Short mmCIF file of C-alpha atoms and ligand atoms in Angstrom, two decimals:
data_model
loop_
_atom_site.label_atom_id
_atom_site.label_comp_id
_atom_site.label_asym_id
_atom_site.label_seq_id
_atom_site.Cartn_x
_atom_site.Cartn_y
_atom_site.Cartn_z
CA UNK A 1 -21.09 154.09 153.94
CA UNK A 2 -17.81 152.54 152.69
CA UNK A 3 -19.04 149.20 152.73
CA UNK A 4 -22.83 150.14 151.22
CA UNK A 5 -24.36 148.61 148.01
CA UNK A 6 -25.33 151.01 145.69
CA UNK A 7 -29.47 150.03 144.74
CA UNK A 8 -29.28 152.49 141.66
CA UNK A 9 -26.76 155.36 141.70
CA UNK A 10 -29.45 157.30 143.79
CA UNK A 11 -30.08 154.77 146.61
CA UNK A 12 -27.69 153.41 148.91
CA UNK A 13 -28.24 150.08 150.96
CA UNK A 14 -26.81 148.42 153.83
CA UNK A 15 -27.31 146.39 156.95
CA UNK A 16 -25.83 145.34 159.69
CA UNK A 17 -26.78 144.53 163.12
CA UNK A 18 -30.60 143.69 162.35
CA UNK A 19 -30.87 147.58 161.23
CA UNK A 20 -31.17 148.20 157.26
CA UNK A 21 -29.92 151.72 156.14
CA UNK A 22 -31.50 152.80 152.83
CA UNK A 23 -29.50 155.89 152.01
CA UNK A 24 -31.18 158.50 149.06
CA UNK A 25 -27.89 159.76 147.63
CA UNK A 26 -28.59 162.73 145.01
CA UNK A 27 -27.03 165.54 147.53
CA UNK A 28 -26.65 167.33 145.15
CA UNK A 29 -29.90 168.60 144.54
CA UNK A 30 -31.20 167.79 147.85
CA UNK A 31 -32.07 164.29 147.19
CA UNK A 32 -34.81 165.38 145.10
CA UNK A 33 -36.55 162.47 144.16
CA UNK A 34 -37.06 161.45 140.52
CA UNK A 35 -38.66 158.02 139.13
CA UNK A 36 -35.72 156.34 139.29
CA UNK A 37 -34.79 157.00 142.60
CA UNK A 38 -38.63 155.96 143.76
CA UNK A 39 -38.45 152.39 142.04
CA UNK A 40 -34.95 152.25 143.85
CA UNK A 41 -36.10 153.38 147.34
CA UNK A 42 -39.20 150.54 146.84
CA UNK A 43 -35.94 147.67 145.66
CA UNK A 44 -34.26 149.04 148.69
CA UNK A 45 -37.13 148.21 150.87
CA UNK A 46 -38.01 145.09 149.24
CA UNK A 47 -34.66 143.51 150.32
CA UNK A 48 -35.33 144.78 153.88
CA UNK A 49 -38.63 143.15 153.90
CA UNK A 50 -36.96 139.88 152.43
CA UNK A 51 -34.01 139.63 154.50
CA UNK A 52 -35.07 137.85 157.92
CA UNK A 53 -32.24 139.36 159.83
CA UNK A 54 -33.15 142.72 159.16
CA UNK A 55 -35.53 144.24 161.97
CA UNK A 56 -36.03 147.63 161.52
CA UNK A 57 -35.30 150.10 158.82
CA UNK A 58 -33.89 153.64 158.59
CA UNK A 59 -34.86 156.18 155.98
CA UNK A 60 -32.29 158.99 155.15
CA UNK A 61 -30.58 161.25 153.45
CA UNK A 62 -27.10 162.01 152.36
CA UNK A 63 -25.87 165.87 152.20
CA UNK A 64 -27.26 168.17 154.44
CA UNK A 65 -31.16 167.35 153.60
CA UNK A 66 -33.32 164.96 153.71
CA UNK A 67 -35.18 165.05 150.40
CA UNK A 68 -36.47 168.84 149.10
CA UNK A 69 -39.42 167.07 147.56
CA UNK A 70 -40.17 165.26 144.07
CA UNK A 71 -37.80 166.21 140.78
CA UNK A 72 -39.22 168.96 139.27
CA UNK A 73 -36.56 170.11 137.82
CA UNK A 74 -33.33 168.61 137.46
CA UNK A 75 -31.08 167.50 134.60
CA UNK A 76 -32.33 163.47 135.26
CA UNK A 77 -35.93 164.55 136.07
CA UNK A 78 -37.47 161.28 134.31
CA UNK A 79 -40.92 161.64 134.32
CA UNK A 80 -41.62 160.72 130.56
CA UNK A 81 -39.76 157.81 131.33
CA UNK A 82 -41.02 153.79 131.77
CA UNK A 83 -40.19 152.05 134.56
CA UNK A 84 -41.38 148.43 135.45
CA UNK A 85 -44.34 149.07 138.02
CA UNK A 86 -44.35 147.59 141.12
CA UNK A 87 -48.16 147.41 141.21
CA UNK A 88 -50.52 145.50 138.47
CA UNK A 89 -50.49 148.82 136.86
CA UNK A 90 -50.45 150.41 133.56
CA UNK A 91 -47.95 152.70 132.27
CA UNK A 92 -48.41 156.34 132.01
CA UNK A 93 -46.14 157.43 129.07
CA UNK A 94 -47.80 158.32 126.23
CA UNK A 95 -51.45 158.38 127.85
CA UNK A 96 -52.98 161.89 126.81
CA UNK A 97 -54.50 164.72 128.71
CA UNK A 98 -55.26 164.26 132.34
CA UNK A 99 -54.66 159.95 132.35
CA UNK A 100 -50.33 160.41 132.57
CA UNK A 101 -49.85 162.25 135.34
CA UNK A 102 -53.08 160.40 137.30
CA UNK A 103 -51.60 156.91 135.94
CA UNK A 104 -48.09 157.73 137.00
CA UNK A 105 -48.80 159.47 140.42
CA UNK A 106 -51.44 156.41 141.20
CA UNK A 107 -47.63 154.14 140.79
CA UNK A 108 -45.55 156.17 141.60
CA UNK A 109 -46.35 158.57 144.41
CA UNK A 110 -49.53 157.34 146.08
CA UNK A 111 -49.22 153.77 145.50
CA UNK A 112 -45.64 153.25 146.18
CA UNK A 113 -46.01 155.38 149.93
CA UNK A 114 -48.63 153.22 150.79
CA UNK A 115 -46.82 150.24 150.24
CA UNK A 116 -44.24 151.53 152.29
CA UNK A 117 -46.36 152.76 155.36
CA UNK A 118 -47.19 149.10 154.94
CA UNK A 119 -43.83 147.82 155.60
CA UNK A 120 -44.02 144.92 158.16
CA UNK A 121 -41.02 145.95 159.75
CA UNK A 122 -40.85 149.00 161.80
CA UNK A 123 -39.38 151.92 160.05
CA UNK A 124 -37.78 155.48 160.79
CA UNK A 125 -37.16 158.53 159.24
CA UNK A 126 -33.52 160.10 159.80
CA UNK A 127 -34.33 163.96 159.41
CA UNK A 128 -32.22 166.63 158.69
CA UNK A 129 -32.02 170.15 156.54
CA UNK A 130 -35.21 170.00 154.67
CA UNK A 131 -38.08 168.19 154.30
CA UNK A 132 -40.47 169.40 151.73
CA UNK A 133 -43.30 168.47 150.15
CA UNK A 134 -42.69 165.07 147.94
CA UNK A 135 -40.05 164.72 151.17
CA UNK A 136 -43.14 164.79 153.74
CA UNK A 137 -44.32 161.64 152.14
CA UNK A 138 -41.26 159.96 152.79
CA UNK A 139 -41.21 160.77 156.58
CA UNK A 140 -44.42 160.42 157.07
CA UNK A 141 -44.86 156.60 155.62
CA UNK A 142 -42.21 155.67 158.44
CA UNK A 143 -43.48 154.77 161.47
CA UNK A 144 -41.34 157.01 163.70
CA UNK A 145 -39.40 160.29 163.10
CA UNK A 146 -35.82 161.36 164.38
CA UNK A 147 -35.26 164.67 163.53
CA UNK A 148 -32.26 166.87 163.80
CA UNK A 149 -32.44 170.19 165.05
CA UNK A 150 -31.90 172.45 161.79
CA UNK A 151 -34.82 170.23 160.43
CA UNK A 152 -37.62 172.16 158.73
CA UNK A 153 -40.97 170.69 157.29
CA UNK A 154 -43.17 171.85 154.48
CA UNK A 155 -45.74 171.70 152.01
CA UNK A 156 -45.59 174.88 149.55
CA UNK A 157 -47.69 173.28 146.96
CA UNK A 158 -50.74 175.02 147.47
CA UNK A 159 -48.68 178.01 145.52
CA UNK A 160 -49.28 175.82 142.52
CA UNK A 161 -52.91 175.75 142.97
CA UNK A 162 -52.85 172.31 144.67
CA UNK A 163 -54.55 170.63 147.76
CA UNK A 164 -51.16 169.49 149.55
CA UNK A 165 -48.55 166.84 148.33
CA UNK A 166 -50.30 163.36 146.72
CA UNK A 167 -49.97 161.16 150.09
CA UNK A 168 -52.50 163.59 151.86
CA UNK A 169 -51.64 162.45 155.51
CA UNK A 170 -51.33 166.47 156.90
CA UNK A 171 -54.37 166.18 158.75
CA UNK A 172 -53.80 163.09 160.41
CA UNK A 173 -49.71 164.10 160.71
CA UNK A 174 -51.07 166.87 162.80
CA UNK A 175 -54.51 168.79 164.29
CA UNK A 176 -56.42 169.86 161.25
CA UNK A 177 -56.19 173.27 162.07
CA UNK A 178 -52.65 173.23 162.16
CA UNK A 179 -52.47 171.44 159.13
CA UNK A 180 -54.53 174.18 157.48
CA UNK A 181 -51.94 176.65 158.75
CA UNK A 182 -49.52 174.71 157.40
CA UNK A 183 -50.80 174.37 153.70
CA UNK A 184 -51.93 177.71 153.54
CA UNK A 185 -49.64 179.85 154.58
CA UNK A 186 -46.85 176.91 153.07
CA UNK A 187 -44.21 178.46 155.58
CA UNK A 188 -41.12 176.05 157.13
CA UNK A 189 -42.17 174.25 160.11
CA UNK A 190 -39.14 174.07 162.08
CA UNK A 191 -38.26 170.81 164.30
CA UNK A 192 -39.18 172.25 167.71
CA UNK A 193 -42.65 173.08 166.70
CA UNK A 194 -43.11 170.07 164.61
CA UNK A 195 -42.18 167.99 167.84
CA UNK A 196 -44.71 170.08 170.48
CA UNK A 197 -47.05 169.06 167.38
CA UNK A 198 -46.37 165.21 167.51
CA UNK A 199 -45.55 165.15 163.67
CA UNK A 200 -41.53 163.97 165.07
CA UNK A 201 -40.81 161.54 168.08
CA UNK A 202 -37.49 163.18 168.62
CA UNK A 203 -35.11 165.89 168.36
CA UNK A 204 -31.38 165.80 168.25
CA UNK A 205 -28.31 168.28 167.58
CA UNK A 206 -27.42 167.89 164.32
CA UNK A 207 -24.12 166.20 164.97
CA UNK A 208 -25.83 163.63 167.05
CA UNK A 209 -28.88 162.98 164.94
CA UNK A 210 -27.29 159.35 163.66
CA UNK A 211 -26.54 158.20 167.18
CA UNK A 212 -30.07 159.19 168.44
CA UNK A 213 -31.79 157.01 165.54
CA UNK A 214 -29.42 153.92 165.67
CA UNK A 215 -29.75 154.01 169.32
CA UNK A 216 -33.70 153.69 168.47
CA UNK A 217 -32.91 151.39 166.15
CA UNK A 218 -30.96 149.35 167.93
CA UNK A 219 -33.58 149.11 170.91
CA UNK A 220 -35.66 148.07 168.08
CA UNK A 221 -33.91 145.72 167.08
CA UNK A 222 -34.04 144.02 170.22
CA UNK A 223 -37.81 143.24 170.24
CA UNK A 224 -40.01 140.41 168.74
CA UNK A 225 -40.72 141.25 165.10
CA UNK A 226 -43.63 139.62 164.88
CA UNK A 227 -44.65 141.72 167.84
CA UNK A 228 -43.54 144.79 166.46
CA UNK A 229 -45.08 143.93 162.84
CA UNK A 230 -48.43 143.30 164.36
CA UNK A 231 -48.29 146.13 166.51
CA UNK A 232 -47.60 147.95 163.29
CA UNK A 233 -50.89 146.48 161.66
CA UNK A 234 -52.86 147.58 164.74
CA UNK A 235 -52.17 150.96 165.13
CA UNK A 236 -52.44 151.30 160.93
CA UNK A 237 -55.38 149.80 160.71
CA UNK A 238 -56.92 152.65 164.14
CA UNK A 239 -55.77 155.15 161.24
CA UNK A 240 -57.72 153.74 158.36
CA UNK A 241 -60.65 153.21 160.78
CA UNK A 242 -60.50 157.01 161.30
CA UNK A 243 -60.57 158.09 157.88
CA UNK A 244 -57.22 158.03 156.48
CA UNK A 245 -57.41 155.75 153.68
CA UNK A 246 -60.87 157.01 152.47
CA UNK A 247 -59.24 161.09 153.02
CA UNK A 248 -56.31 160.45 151.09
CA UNK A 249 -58.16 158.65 148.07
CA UNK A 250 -60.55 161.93 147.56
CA UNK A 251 -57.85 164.44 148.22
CA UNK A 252 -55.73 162.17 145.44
CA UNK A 253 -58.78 163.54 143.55
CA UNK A 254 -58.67 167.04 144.59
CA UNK A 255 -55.15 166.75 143.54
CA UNK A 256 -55.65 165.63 139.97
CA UNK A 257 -58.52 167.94 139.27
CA UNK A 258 -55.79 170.67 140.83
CA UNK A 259 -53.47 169.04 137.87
CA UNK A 260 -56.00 168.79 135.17
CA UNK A 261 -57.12 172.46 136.36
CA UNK A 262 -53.43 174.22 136.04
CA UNK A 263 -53.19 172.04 132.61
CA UNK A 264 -55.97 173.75 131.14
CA UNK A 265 -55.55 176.96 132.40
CA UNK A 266 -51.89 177.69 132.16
CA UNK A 267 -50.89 174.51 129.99
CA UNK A 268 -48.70 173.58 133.25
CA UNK A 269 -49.38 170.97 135.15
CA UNK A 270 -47.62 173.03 137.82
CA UNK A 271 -49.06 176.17 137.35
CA UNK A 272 -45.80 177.87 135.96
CA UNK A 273 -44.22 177.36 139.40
CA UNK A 274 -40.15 175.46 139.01
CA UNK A 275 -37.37 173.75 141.48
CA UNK A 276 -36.30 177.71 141.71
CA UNK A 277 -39.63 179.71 142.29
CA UNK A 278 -41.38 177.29 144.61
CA UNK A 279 -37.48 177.77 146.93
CA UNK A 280 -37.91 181.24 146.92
CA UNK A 281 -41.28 181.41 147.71
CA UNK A 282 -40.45 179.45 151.32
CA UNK A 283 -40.45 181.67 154.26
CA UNK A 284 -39.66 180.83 157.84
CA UNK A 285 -42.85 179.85 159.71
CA UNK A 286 -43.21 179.06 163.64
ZN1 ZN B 301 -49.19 165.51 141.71
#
């Protein structure tokens, strides 16, 4: 990534050969992803979208993991912060009760993976290590997953008293029974199973998980855009025919009752649960 352009210190960009890299960069806590690194991801993509030579985009991580999910817990965790939106949206901070967290997630979380899915470029997901909860959302807005072998999936939220992560695509990423399985029980999905599943198109070793994805990429790269962009449109639009639009806007609502609920209960939005309890908590699944 020598010759990368930094977004924010969090995001990395580059591109080169009609394939844009955007790069989450906070290893060191699993690229757990904080406001700052959201309003970078969506100025990483925006210059994707802009630049006409770029044709397809790949999502990653740097370190061993994808992204462990949203910050909840370390030292730059910036959620009392302001950021300019990227919708025609209000800001959260300083908006009482239940309104800040529904105003920021509406921006931050739901809005900004929607616009993303929405990309009219195609888009993939480089997998590896884990993939948890706020880091679902992120796979799951591209349109295709590469995942590497030691990959493992998982939504543990429903520990904290809440329906499932805030871009509520589980039962559409996978049979609904399966997804129940999934949020109930909150166990790591590993690769293989998330593959027989359809949730991931592919799965490579580890040390050849880049040169699986680029060599997507690059066949890709090769097609008409407008092709692949209204292709895109198509088979987005047979999802939001079959519900998933309208699903995700009333389990956004499950979710922020869930939020109001653990607020008034335990005076957490969480429910008590940290970074450090919720990682404990994960067991191997299937
Ligand atoms: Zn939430």
């Amino acid at each position: 990534m020598e010759d990368g352009q930094p977004v924010a210190d969090v995001v990395q960009y580059e591109a080169a050969n009609g394939v844009a890299t955007v790069t989450m960069t906070r290893p060191k806590y699993r690229n757990a992803q904080n406001s700052k690194m959201t309003y970078a991801l969506d100025a990483a993509f925006r210059r994707a979208v802009d630049d006409d030579a770029v044709k397809v985009i790949v999502l990653r991580g740097a370190g061993d993991h994808f992204s462990a999910g949203h910050d909840i817990g370390t030292p730059e965790r910036d959620v009392n912060q302001s950021f300019p939106r990227v919708h025609l949206w209000y800001d959260h901070v300083g908006k009482p009760g239940g309104e800040f967290q529904y105003a920021r997630e509406q921006e931050v979380y739901l809005g900004m993976c929607r616009r993303w899915r929405e990309i009219p470029k195609p888009t993939i997901a480089m997998v590896q290590g884990a993939c948890v909860a706020g880091g679902l959302m992120l796979a799951w807005v591209c349109d295709l997953i590469v995942a590497a072998d030691n990959a493992f999936f998982a939504d543990p939220v429903v520990r904290m008293g809440i329906p499932g992560v805030e871009y509520f695509a589980h039962a559409f990423e996978m049979h609904p029974r399966i997804a129940k399985e999934f949020l109930f029980l909150g166990e790591r999905m590993s690769a293989a199973r998330a593959y027989d599943v359809g949730m991931v198109n592919r799965v490579a070793p580890l040390d050849r998980l880049a040169e699986e994805t680029y060599a997507v990429a690059a066949r890709l790269a090769e097609m008409p855009g407008l092709g692949l962009t209204l292709t895109k449109q198509a088979i987005n639009h047979v999802e939001d025919l079959r519900g998933k639009r309208t699903a995700m806007d009333a389990a956004f609502a499950w979710h922020h009752f869930a939020h109001a609920h653990n607020q008034l209960v335990s005076g957490d939005l969480l429910a008590g649960q940290n970074a450090r309890s919720m990682a404990q908590s994960q067991r191997e699944g299937q």
